[in-house]
Short mmCIF file of C-alpha atoms in Angstrom, two decimals:
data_model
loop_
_atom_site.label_atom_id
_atom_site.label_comp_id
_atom_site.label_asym_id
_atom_site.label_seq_id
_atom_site.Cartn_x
_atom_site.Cartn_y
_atom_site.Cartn_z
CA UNK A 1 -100.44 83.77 -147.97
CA UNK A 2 -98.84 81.97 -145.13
CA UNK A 3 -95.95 80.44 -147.27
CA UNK A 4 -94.29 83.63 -147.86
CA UNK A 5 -95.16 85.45 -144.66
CA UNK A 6 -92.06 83.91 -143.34
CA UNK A 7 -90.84 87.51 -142.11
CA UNK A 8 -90.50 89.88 -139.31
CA UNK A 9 -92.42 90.80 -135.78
CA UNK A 10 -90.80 94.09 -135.39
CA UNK A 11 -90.51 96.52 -138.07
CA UNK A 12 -87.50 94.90 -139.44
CA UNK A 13 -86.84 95.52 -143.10
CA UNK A 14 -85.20 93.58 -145.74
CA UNK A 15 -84.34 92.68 -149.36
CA UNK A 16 -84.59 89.55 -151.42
CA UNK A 17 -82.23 90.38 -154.02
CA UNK A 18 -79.72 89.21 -157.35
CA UNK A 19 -77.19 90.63 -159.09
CA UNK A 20 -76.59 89.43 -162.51
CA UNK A 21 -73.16 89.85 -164.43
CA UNK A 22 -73.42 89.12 -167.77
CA UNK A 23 -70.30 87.37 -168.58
CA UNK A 24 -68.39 84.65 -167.84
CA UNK A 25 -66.64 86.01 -164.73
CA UNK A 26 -70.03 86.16 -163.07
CA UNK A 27 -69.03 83.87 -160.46
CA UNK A 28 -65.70 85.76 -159.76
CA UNK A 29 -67.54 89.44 -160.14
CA UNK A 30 -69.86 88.27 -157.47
CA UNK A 31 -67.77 86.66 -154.98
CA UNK A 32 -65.23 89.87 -155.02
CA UNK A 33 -68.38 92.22 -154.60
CA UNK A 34 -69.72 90.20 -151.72
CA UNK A 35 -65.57 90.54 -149.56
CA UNK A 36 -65.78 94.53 -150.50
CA UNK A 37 -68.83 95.20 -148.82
CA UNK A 38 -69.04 95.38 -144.86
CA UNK A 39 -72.44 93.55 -144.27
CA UNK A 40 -71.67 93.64 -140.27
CA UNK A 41 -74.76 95.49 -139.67
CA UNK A 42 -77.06 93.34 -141.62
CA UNK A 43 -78.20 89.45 -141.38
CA UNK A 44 -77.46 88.13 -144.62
CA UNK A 45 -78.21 84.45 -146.49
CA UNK A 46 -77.13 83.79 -149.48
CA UNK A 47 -78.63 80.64 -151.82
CA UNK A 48 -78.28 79.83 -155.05
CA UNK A 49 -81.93 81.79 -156.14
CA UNK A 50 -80.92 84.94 -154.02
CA UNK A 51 -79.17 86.77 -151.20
CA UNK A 52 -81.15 88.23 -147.92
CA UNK A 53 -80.32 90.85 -146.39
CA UNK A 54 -82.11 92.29 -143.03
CA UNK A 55 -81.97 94.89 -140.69
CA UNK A 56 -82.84 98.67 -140.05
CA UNK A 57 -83.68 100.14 -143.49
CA UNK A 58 -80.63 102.52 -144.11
CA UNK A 59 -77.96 98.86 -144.03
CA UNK A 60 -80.37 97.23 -146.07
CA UNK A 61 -79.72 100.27 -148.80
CA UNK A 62 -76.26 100.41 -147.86
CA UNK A 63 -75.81 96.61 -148.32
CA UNK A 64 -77.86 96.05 -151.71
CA UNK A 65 -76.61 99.27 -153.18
CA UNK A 66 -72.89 98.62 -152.07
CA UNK A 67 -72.79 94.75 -153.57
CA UNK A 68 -74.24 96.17 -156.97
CA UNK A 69 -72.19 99.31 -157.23
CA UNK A 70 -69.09 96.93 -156.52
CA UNK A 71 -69.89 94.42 -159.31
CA UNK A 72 -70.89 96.84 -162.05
CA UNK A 73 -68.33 99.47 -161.00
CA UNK A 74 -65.97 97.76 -163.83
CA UNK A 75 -67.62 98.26 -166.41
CA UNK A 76 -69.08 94.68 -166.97
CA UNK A 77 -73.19 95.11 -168.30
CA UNK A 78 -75.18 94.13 -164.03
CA UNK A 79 -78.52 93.76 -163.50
CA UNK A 80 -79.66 94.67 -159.54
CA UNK A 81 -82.58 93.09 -159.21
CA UNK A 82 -84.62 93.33 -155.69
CA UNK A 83 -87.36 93.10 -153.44
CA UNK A 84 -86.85 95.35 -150.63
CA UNK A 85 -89.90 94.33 -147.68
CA UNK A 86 -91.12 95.63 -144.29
CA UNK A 87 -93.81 94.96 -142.25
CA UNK A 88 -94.37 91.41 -143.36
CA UNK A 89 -95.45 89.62 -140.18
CA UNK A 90 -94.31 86.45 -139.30
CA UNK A 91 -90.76 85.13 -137.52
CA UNK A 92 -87.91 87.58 -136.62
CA UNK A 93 -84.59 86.02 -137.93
CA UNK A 94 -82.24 88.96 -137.76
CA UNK A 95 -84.24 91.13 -134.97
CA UNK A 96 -80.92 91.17 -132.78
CA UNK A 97 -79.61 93.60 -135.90
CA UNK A 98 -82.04 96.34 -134.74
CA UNK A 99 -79.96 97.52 -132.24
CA UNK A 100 -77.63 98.95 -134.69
CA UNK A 101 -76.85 102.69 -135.08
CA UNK A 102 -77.39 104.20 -138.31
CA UNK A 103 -74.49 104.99 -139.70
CA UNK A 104 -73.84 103.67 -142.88
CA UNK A 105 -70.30 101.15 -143.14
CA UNK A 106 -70.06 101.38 -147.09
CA UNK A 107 -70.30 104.99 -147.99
CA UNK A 108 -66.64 105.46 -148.81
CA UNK A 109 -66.79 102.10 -151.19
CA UNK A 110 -69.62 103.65 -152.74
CA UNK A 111 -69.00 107.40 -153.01
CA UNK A 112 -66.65 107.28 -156.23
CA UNK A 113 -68.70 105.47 -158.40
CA UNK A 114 -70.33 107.12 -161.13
CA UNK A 115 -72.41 104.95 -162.82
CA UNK A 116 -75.15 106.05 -165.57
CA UNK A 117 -77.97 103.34 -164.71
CA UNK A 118 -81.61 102.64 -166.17
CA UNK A 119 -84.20 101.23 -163.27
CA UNK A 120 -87.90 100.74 -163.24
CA UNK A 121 -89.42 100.14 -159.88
CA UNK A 122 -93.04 99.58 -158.52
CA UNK A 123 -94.31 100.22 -154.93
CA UNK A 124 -96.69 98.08 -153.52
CA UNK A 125 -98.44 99.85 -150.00
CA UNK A 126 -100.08 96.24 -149.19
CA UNK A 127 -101.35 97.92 -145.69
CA UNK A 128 -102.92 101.27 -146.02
CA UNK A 129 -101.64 104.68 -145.11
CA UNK A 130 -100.99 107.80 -146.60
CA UNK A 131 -98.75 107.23 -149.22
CA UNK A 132 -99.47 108.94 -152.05
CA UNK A 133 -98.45 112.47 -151.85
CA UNK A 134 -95.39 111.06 -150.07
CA UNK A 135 -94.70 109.35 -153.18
CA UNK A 136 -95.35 112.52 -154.97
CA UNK A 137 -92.93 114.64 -153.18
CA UNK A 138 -90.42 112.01 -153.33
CA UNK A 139 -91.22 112.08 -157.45
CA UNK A 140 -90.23 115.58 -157.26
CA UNK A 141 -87.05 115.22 -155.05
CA UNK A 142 -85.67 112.71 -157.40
CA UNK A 143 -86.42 114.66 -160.44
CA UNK A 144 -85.11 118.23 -159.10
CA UNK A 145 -81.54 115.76 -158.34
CA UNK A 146 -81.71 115.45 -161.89
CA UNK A 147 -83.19 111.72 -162.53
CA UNK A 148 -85.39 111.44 -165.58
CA UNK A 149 -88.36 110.01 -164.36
CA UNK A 150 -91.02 108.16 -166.62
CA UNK A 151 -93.83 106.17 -167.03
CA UNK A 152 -93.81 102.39 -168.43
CA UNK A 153 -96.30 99.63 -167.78
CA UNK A 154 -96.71 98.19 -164.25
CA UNK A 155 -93.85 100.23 -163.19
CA UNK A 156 -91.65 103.60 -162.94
CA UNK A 157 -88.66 104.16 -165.04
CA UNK A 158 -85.90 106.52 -163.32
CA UNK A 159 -82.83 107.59 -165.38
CA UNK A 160 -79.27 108.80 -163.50
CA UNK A 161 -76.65 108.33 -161.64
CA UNK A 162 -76.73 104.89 -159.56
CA UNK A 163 -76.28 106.29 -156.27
CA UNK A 164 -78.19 109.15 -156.99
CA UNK A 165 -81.17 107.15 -158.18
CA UNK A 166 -80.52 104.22 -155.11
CA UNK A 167 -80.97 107.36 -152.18
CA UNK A 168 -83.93 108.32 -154.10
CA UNK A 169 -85.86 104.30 -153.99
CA UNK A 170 -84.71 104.60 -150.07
CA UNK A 171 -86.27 107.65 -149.63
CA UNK A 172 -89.90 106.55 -151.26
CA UNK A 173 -89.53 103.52 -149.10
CA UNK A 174 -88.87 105.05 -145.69
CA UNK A 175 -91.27 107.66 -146.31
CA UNK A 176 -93.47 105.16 -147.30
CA UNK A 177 -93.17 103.23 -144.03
CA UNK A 178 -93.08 106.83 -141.96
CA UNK A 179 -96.53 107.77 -143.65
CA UNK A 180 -98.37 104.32 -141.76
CA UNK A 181 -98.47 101.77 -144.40
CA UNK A 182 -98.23 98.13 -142.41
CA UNK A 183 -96.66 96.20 -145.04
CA UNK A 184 -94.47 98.27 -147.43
CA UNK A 185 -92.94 96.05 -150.55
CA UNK A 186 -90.68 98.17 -153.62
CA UNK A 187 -89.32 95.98 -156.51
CA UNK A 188 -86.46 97.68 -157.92
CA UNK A 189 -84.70 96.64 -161.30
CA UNK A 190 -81.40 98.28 -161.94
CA UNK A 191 -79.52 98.07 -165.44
CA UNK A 192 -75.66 98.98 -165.64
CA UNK A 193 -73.49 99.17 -168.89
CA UNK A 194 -76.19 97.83 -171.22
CA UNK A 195 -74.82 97.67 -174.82
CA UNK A 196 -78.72 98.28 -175.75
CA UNK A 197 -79.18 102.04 -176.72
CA UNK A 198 -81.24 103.74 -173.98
CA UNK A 199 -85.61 103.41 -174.19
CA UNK A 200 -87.17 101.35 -176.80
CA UNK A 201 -85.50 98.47 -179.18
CA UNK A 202 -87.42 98.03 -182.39
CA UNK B 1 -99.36 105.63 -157.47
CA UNK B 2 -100.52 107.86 -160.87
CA UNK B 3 -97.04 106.64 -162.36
CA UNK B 4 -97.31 102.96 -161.95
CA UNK B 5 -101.12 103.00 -162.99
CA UNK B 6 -100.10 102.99 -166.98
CA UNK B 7 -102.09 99.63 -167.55
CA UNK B 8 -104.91 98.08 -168.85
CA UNK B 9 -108.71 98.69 -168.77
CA UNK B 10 -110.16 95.52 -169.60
CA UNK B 11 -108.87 92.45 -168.10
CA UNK B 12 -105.53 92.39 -170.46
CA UNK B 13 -102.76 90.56 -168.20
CA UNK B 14 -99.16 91.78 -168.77
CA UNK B 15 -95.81 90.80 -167.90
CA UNK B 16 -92.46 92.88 -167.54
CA UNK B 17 -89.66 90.58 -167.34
CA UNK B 18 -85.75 90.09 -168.31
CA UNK B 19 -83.80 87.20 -169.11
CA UNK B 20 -80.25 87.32 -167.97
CA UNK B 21 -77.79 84.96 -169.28
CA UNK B 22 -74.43 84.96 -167.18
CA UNK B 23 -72.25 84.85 -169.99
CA UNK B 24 -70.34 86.32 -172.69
CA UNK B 25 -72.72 85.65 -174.90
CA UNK B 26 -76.03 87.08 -173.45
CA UNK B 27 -77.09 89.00 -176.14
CA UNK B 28 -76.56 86.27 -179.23
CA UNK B 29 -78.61 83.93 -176.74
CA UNK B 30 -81.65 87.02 -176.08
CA UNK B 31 -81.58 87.63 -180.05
CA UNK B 32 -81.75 83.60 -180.75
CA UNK B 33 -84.49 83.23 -178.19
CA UNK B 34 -86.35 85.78 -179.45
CA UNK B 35 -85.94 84.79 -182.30
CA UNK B 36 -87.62 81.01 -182.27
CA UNK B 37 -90.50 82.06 -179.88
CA UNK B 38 -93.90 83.02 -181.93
CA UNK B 39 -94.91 86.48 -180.07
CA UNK B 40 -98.02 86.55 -182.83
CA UNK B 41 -100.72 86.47 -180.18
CA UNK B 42 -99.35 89.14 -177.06
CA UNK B 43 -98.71 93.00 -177.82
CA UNK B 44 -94.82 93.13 -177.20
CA UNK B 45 -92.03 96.06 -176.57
CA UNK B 46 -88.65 95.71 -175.83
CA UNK B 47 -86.31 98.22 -174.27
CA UNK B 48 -82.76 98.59 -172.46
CA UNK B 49 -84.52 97.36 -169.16
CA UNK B 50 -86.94 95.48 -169.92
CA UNK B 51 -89.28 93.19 -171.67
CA UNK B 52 -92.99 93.93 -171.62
CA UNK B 53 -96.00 91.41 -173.15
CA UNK B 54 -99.19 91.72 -172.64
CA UNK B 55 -102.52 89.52 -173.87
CA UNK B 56 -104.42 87.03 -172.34
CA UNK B 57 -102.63 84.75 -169.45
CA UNK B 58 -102.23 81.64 -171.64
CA UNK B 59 -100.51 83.67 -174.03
CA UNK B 60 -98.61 85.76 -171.85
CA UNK B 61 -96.95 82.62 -169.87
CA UNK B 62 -96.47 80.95 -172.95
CA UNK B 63 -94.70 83.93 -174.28
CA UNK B 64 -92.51 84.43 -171.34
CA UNK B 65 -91.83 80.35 -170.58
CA UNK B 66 -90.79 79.98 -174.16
CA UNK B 67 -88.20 83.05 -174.21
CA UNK B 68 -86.97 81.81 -170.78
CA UNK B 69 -86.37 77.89 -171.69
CA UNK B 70 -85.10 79.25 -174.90
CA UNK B 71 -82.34 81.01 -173.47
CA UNK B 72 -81.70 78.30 -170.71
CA UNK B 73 -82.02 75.29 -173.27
CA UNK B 74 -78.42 74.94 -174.16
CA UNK B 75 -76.92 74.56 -171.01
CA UNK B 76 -75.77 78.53 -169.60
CA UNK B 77 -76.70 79.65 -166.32
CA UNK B 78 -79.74 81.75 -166.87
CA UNK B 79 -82.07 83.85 -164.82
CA UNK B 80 -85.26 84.71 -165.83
CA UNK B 81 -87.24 87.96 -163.49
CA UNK B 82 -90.80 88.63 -164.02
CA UNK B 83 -93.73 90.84 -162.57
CA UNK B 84 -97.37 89.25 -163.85
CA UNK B 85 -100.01 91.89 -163.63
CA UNK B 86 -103.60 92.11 -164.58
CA UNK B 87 -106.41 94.44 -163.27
CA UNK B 88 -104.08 97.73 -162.80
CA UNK B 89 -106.36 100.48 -164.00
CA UNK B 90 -105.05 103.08 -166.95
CA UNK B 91 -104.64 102.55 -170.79
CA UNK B 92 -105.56 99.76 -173.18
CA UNK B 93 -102.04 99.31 -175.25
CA UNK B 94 -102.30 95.76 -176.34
CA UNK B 95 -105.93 95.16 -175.72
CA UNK B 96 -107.09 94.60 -179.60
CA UNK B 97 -104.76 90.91 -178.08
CA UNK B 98 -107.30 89.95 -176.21
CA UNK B 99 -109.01 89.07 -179.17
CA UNK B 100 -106.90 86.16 -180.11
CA UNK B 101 -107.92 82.40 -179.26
CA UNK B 102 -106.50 80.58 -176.47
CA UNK B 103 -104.37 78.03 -178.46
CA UNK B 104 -100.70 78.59 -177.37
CA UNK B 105 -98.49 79.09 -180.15
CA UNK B 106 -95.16 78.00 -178.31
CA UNK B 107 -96.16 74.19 -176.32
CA UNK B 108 -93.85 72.57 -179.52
CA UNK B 109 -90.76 74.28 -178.58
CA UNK B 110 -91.20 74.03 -174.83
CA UNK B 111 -92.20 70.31 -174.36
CA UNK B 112 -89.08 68.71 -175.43
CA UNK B 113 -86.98 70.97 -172.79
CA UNK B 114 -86.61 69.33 -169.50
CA UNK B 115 -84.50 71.67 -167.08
CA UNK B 116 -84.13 71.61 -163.15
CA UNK B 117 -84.89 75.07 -161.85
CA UNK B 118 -85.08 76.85 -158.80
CA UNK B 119 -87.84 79.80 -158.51
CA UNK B 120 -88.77 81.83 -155.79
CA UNK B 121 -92.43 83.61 -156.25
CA UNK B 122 -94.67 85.91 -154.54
CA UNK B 123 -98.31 86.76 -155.09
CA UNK B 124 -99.62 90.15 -153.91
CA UNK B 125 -103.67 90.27 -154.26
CA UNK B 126 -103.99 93.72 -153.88
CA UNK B 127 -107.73 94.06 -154.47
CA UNK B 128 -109.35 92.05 -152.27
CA UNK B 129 -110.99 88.86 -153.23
CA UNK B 130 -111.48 85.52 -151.78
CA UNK B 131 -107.55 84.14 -152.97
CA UNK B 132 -106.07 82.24 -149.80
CA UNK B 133 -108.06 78.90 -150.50
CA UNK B 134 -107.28 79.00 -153.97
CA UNK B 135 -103.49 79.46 -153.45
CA UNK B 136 -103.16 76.74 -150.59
CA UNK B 137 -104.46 74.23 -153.50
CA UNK B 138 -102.34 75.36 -156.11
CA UNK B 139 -99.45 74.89 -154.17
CA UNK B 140 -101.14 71.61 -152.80
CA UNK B 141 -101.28 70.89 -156.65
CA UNK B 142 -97.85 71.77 -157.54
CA UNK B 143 -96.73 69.16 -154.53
CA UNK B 144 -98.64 66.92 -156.35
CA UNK B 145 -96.49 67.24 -159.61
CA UNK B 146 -93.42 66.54 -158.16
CA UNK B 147 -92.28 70.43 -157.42
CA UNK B 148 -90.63 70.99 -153.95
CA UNK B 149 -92.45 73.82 -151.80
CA UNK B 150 -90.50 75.30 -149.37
CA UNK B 151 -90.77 78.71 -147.49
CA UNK B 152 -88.78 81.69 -147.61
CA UNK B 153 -88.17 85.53 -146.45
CA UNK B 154 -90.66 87.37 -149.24
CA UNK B 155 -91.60 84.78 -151.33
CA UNK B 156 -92.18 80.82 -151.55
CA UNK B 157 -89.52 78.46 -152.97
CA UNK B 158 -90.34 76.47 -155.96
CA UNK B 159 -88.07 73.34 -157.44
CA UNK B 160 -88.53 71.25 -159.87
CA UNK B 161 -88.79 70.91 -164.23
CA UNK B 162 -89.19 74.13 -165.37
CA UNK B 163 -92.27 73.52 -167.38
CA UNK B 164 -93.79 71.95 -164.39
CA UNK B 165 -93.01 75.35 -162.16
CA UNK B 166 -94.22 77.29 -164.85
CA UNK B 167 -97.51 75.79 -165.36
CA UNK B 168 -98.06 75.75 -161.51
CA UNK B 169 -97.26 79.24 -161.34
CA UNK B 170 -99.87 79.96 -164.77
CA UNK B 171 -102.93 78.30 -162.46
CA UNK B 172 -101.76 79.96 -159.38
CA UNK B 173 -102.42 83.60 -161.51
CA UNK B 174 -105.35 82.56 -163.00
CA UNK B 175 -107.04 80.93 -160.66
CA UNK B 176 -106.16 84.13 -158.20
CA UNK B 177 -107.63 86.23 -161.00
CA UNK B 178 -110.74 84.07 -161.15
CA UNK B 179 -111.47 83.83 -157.60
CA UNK B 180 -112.28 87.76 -157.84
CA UNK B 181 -108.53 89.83 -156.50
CA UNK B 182 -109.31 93.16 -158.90
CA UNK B 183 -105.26 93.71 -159.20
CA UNK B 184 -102.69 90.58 -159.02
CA UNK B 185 -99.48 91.01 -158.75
CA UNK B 186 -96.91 87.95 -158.96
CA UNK B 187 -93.18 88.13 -158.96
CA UNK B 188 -90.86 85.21 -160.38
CA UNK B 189 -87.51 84.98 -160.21
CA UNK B 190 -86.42 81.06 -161.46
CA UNK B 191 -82.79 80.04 -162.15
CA UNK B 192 -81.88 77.38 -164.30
CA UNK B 193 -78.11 76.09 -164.79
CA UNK B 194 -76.79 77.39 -161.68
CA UNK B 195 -73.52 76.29 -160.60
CA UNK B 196 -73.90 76.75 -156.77
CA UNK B 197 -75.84 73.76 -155.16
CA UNK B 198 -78.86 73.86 -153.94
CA UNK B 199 -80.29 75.72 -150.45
CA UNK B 200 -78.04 78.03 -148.11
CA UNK B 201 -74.33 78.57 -148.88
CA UNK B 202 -72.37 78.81 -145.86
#
């Protein structure tokens, strides 16, 4: 569809993504996540639908997962919601951000945050490759680092610790790129301090 | 992916989708919206995460507009996040729904609402089918209606009344589903109330 493959020439990834605070501070909450978080290794454009973020895959994770981890770390009920993309051909806004190292700029903002979270996330391998005992293994890696993982409808519930459960979705996707698919996109919902009792609300 | 495949047989559509209201009062304004829609005609389950519904597409879209103008009606910044599916092979929860008529039960509480919204969408066709001439009229209708189309990184930008997007983004499933794709996927993310201006903020 050419109207959304408005996206990168190299293998550039990125995220279209939200974070939701629900309360009234949600401008202030979002605003004071967006100064903690060193996005120096990342382009980054924020409207008012959502924030991009592009660059080498491990700053895209640091990014998204830092800005999220900084709003909910409060205590205040966040919703992460994102589309993380590579592959997508097209332009190449933010190539110049390739030439970063890979060292991570937010892992000490990040490291002391223990956050109980409820995700679901779907991965969509839009170009081939061998994906799917990748995605096995990386099934099994998450659940051996103790995330409860289970089914739901169009999508994969995991259960755990925020960062915990954020390495894991980074793992799936760069395995996922490393096993040949051409166009790799991962939606990834991630719930913080919900008042609703975990599972099912009858 | 075995996890992700928990869907329908038959050509049930589905949708799993959150409202978020940024406010104090999210879960009053969830409850009341709930509340007023008719969910008579989709099979429906609620959890901490999530909302799923699943039936036939008229229903489904009505289901899922009516919660989201609902919650947005009164005046609160709120963000409604969907994934459409239909064609994902698995169970058949729901599928006794796609017995019902296709008279939606929820066009009397929607009409009166007009509310300026900014979406962003994408479609992923990922079975095949003959789908790009169908979507470049869709969105050739939706210019039509008054909606602005603009382009973005992962998806296409969509504003305009929030009835009008919705409807647009109803034909561009169906008709996507009609012109033979075996799995749609469509994602929706559409903001109503928002207090940043529109486009880019510096």
């Amino acid at each position: 569809m050419e109207l959304q493959n408005y996206c990168g020439t190299s293998r550039i990834a990125g995220c279209s993504f939200s974070v939701y605070p629900m309360t009234d501070r949600f401008k202030e909450i979002i605003l004071e996540a967006l100064e903690i978080v060193d996005t120096s290794k990342v382009w980054m454009e924020t409207d008012d639908v959502t924030t991009l973020v592009r660059g080498r895959i491990p700053h895209v994770f640091d990014v998204t997962s830092a800005i999220f981890l900084a709003a909910a770390k409060d205590g205040d009920h966040v919703v992460f919601n994102g589309t993380y993309s590579i592959g997508c051909p097209g332009d190449s806004t933010g190539d110049v951000y390739m030439a970063e190292d890979g060292i991570k700029l937010n892992l000490l903002i990040t490291a002391g945050i223990k956050l109980e979270t409820a995700s679901k996330f779907s991965l969509y391998p839009l170009g081939g490759g061998n994906y799917m005992d990748t995605i096995y293994s990386q099934i099994e890696n998450m659940r051996k680092r103790g995330i409860t993982v289970s089914k739901s409808h169009y999508s994969t519930r995991l259960d755990g610790n925020a960062i915990d459960v954020l390495e894991g979705l980074e793992h799936v996707f760069t395995e996922t790129e490393i096993s040949g698919s051409s166009h790799t996109v991962m939606t990834v919902t991630m719930s913080a301090n919900s008042p609703s009792a975990k599972g099912v609300i009858k």
